[in-house]
Coordinates of C-alpha atoms and ligand atoms in Angstrom, one line a residue:
X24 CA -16.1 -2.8 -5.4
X25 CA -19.0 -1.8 -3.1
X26 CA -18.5 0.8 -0.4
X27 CA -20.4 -1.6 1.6
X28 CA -17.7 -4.1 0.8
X29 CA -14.7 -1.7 0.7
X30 CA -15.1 -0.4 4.3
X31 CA -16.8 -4.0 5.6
X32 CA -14.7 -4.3 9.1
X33 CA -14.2 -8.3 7.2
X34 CA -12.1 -7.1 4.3
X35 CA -9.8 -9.3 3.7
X36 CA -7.0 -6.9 2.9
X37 CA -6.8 -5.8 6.8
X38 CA -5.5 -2.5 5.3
X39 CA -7.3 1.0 5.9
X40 CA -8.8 2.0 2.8
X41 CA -7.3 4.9 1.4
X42 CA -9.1 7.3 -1.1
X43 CA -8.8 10.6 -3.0
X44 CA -11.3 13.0 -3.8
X45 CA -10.6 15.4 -7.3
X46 CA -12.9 17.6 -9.0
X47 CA -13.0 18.1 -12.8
X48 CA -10.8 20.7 -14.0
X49 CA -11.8 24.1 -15.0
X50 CA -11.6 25.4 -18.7
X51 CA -9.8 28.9 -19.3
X52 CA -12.2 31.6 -19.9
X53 CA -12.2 33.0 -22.8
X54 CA -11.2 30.7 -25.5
X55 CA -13.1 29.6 -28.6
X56 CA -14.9 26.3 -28.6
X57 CA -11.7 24.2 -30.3
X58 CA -9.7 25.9 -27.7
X59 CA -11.8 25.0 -24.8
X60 CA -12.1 21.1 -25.4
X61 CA -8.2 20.6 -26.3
X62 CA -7.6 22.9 -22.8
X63 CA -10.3 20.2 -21.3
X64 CA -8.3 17.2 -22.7
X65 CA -4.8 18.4 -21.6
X66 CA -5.9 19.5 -18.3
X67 CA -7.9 15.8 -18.1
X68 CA -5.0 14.0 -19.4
X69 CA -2.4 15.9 -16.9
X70 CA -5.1 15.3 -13.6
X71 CA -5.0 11.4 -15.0
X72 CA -0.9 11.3 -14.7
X73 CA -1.2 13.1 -11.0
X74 CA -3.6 9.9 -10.0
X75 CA -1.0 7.7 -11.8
X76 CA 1.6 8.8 -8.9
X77 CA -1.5 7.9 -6.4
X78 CA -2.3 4.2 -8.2
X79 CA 0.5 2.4 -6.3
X80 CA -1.0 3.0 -2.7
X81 CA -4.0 1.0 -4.1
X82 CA -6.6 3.4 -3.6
X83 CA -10.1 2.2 -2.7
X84 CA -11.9 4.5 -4.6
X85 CA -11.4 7.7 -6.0
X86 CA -14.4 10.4 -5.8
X87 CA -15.1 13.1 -8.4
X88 CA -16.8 16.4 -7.4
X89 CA -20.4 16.9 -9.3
X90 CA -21.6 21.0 -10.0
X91 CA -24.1 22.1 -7.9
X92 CA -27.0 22.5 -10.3
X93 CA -25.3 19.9 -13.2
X94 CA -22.3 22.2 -14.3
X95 CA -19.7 19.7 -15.4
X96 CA -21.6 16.8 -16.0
X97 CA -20.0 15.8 -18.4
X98 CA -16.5 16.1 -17.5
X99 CA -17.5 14.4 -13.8
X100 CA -18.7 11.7 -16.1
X101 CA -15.5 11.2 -18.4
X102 CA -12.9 11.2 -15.7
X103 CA -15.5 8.6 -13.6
X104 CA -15.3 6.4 -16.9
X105 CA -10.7 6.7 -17.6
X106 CA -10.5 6.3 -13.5
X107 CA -12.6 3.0 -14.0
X108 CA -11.2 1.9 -17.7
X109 CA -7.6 3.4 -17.8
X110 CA -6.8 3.7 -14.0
X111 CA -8.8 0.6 -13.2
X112 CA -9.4 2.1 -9.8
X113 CA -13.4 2.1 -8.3
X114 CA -14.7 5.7 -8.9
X115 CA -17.2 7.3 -6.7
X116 CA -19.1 10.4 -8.8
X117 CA -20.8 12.7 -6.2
X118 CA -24.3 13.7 -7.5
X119 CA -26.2 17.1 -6.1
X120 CA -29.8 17.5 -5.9
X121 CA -30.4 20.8 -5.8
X122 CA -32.6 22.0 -9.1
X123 CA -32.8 18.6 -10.4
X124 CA -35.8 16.8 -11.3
X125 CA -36.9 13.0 -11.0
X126 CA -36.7 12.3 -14.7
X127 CA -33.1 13.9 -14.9
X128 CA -31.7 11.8 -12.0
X129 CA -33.1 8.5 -13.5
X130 CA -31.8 8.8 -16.8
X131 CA -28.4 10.1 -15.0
X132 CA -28.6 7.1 -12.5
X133 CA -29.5 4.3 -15.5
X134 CA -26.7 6.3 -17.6
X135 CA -23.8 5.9 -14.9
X136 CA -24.8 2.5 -14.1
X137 CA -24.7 1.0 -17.4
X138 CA -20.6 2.0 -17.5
X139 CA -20.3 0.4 -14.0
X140 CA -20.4 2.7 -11.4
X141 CA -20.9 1.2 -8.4
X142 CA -21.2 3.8 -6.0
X143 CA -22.2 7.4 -5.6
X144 CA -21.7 10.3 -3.1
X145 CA -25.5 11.6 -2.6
X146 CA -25.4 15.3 -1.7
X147 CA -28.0 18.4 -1.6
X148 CA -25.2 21.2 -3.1
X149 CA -24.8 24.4 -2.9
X150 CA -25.7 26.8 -6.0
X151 CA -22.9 29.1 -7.1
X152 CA -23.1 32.6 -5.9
X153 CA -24.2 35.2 -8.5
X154 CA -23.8 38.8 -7.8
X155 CA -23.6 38.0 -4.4
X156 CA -26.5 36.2 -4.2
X157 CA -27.8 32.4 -3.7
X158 CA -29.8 31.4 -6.2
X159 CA -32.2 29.2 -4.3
X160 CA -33.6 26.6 -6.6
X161 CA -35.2 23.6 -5.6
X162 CA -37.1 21.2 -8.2
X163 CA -38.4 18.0 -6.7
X164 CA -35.7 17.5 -3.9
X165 CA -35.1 19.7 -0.7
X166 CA -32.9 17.6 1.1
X167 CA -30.6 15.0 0.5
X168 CA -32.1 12.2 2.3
X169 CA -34.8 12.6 -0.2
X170 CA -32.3 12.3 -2.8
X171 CA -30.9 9.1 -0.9
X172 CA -34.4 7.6 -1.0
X173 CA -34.4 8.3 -4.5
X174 CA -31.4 6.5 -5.5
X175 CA -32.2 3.5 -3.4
X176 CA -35.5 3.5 -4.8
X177 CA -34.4 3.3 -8.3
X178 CA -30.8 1.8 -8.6
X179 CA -28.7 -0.7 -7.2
X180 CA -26.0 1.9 -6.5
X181 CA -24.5 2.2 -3.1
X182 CA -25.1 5.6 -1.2
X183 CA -22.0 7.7 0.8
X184 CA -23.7 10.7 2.2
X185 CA -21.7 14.0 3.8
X186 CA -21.2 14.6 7.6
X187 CA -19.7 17.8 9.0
X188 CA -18.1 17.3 12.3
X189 CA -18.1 20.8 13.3
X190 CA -21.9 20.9 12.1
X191 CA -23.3 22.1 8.4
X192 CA -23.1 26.2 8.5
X193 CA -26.8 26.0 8.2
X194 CA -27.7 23.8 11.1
X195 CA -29.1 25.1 14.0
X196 CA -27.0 23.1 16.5
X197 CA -24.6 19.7 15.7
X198 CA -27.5 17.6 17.5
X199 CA -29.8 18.8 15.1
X200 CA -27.4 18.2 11.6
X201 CA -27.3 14.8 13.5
X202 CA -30.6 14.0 13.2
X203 CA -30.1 15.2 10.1
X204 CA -27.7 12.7 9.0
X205 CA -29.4 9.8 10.8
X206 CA -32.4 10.7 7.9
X207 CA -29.8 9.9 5.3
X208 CA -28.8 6.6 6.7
X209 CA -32.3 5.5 7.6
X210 CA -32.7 6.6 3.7
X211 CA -30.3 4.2 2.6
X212 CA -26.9 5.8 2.9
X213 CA -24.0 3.0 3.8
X214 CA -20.8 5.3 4.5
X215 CA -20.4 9.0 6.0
X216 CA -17.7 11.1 4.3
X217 CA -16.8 14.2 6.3
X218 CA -16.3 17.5 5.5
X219 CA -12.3 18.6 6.2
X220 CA -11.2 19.5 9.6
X221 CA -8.3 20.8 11.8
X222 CA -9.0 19.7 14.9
X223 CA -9.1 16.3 15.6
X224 CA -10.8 16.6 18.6
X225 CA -13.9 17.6 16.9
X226 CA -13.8 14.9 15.2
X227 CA -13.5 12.5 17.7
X228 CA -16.2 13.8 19.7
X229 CA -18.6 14.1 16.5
X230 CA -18.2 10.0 16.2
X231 CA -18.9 9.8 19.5
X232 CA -22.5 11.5 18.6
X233 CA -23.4 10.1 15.6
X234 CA -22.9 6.8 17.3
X235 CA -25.1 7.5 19.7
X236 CA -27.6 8.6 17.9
X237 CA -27.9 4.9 16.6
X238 CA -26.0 5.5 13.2
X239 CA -23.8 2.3 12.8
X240 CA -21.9 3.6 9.5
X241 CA -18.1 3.8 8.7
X242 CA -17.6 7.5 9.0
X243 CA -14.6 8.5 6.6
X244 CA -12.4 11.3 7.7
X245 CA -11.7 13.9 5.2
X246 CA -7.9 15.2 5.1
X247 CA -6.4 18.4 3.2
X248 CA -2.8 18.3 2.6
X249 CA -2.1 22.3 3.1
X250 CA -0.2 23.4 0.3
X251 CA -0.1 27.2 0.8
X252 CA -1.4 29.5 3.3
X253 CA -4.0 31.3 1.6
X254 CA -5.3 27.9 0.3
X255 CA -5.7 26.9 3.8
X256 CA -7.4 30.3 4.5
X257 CA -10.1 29.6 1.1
X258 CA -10.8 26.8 2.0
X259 CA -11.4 26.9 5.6
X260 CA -13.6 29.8 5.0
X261 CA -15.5 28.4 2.2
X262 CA -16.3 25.1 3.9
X263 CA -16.9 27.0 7.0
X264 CA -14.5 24.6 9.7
X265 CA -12.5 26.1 12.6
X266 CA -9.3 27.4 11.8
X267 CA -7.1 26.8 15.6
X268 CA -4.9 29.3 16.3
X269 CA -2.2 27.0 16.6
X270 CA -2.6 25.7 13.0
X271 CA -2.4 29.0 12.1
X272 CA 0.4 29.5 13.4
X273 CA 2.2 26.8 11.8
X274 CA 1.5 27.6 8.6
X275 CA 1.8 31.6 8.5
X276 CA 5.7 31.8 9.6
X277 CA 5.9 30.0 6.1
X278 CA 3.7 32.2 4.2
X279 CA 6.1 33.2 2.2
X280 CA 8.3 30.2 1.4
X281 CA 6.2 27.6 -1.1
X282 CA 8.6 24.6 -0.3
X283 CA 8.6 24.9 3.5
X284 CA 4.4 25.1 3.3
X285 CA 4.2 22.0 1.3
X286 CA 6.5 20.4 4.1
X287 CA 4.5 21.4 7.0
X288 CA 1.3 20.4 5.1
X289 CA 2.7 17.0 4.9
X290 CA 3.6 16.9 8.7
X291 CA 0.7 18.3 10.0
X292 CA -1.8 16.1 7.9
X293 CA 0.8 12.8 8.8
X294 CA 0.1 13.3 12.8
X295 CA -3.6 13.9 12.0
X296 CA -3.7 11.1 10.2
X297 CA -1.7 8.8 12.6
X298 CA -3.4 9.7 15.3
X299 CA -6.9 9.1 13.2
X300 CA -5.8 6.0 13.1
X301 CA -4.7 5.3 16.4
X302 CA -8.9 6.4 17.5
X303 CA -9.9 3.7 14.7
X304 CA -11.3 5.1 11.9
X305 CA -12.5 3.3 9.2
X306 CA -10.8 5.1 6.0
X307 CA -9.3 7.9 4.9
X308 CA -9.9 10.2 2.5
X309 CA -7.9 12.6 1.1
X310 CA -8.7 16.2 -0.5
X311 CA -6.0 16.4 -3.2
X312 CA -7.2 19.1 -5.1
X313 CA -6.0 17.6 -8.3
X314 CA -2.2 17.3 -7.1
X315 CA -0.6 13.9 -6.3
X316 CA 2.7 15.4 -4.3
X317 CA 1.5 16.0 -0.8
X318 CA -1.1 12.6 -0.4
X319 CA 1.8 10.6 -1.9
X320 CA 4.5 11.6 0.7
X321 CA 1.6 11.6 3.4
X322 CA 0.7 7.8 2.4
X323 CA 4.3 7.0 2.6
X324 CA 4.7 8.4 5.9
X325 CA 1.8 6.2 7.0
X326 CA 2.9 3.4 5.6
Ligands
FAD421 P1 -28.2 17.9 3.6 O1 -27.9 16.6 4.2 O2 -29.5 18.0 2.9 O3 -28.0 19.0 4.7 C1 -28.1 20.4 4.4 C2 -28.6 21.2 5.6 O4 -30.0 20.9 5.8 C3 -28.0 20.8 6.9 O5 -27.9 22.0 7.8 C4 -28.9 19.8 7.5 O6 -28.8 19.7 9.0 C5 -30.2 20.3 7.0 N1 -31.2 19.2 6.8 C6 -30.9 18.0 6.2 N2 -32.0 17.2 6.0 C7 -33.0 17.9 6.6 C8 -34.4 17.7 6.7 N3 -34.9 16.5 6.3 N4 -35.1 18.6 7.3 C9 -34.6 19.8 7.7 N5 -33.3 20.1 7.6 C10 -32.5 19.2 7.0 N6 -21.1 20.2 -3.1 C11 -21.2 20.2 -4.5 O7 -21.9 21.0 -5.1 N7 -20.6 19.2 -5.2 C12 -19.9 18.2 -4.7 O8 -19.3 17.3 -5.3 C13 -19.7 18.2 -3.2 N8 -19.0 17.2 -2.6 C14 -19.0 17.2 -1.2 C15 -18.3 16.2 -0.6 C16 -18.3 16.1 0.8 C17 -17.5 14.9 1.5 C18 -18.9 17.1 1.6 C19 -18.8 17.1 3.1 C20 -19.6 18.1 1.0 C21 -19.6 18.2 -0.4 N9 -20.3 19.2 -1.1 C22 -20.4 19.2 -2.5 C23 -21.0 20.3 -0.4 C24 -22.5 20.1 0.0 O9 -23.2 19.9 -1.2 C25 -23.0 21.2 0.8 O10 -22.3 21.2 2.1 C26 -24.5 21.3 1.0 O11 -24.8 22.6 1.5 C27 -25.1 20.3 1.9 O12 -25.2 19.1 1.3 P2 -25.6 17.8 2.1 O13 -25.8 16.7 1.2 O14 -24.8 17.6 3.3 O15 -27.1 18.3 2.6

C-alpha cells in the first residue's frame, strides 16, 4: 500500500495505522569475510523472527534505516525485499542524500522499484563522525527537499519526509525548520515522520505550527519504548530531544534493575501513546530498535 492510502483519513479499516522502524544489523568487527556474512544472515534471520512477534498487530509498514553516505545498502535492501516477500508487510526504506549523486539515486530508485517498493522515507543524513570530526560531503544534494524533488521527478514512489518537534539541532529557531519542512512538502513529500520525543506537549504544540504554516500532511509520531536507562540517555543525546526531569526520574530509581526498566518503558510509552491518540494523530510509529518485546506489550495495551 501507498502512504498516501495507508494514512488517507477514508481508510476503510478505521484503525490507527501502526508501524515499526528497524535498522539493519551490525556485523561483528573483526571477523573474516565467511564469518561476517553467516553473522549477517543470523543476525537478519533473528531481527525477521522479532517482526514475526509484531506481524499479528498488522502493521502498516515497517521502515528500515539507510547509512548516511550508502553504508549498508545492501543489507537495507535485503531486509526491505524478506519484509515485503516473507513478512508480506509494506516496507518503507529510508534513503539519505548526503554524498550522493543523481546517477546513483536513479539507478537505486529504478532498482528498489522494480522489487515493489512503494514508498520511501526521503532524508538529508548525517555522516558518521570520524576522529571527532563531520565529514561534510555534499555531491549534488544539499538538502532534502532537493532530494524530494528528485524522487518525485523520477519515480512513482511515495515521499515520508522527517519533522522534529523540538526543532532539527541545526535550525536556527522551530519557525524556521518549519519553513523548512513546508519545502519538503511543497517538494512532493505526502507524510511527516517525527523525530522521538518525551514530552508530549511539544508535540502537540509543533502540529499546531506546522498546520499553520499551511502543511496539510499526516504527521506520524515517533515512539521509543525505553528499555534501559543509559539507552534513554544515548539516544536522547544523540537525537538531540529534551530529556524532562520527571522522565528522568522515572527511569533512574530503576537503573539498576533491567526487568523493572522494561516495565516502566512500556507504561510510560502506553500513556504517551493513549493520550496521542486522544489529540488525534494520524499513526504511530514505533522505534524498536530491533526488539519486538516492548512495542508488542505497548500495542496490546492500546488495543
Ligand atoms: P533537512 O530537511 O534537509 O534539514 C536539515 C537541516 O537543514 C534542518 O536544520 C533544516 O531546518 C535545514 N534546512 C532544510 N532545508 C533547507 C533549505 N532548503 N535551506 C536552508 N536550510 C534548510 N539518518 C540517517 O542517516 N539514516 C536514516 O535512516 C535516518 N532516518 C531518520 C528517520 C526519522 C524519522 C528522522 C526524524 C531522522 C532520521 N535520520 C536518519 C536523521 C536525519 O538524517 C538527520 O536528522 C539529518 O541531519 C537531517 O535530515 P532531514 O532529512 O531532516 O534534513
Amino acid at each position: 500500500m501507498k502512504l498516501g492510502e495507508i494514512y488517507s483519513k477514508t481508510n476503510v479499516s478505521k484503525k490507527i495505522p501502526i508501524s515499526y522502524e528497524i535498522f539493519p544489523p551490525k556485523v561483528k568487527p573483526g571477523l573474516n569475510e565467511a564469518q561476517a556474512t553467516a553473522d549477517k544472515v543470523q543476525k537478519i534471520e533473528a531481527l525477521i523472527e522479532q517482526l514475526r512477534q509484531l506481524k499479528c498487530f498488522d502493521p502498516a509498514l515497517i521502515s528500515i534505516t539507510y547509512g548516511a553516505g550508502g553504508t549498508n545498502q545492501e543489507s537495507t535492501i535485503s531486509l526491505a525485499k524478506k519484509i515485503l516477500n516473507e513478512l508480506e508487510i509494506t516496507p518503507m526504506q529510508h534513503f539519505t542524500c548526503i554524498c550522493s549523486s543523481k546517477d546513483f539515486i536513479k539507478n537505486y530508485l529504478n532498482e528498489i522499484e522494480t522489487f515493489g517498493i512503494k514508498n520511501i522515507l526521503a532524508l538529508k543524513g548525517d555522516m558518521p563522525q570520524t576522529d571527532g570530526n563531520k565529514t561534510v560531503c555534499y555531491q549534488d544534494f544539499k538538502y532534502a527537499n532537493e532530494l524530494v524533488d528528485f524522487i518525485n521527478q523520477n519515480s512513482d514512489l511515495e515521499i515520508a519526509v522527517a519533522g522534529y518537534p523540538e526543532k532539527h539541532p541545526t535550525a536556527e529557531s522551530l519557525d524556521v525548520d518549519i519553513k523548512n519542512l513546508k519545502c519538503k512538502i511543497d517538494a512532493g513529500g505526502v507524510a511527516i515522520f517525527t523525530q522521538l520525543f518525551f514530552d508530549n506537549e511539544n508535540f502537540y504544540s509543533y502540529c499546531d505550527k506546522v498546520y499553520s504554516s499551511g502543511i496539510k500532511k499526516p504527521i506520524i509520531p515517533g515512539i521509543l519504548p525505553v528499555t534501559s536507562f543509559s539507552q534513554l540517555e544515548r539516544m536522547s543525546s544523540m537525537c538531540a530531544v529534551k530529556l524532562p526531569n520527571t522522565v528522568v526520574a522515572k527511569f533512574e530509581k530503576f537503573q539498576n534493575n533491567e526487568q523493572d526498566t522494561i516495565k516502566m518503558g512500556v507504561e510510560f510509552a502506553t500513556l504517551q501513546c493513549q493520550k496521542l491518540m486522544e489529540f488525534g494523530v494520524s499513526g504511530l510509529h514505533f522505534y524498536t530498535l530491533n526488539k519486538a518485546h516492548s512495542t508488542r506489550e505497548i500495542i496490546q495495551n492500546l488495543f
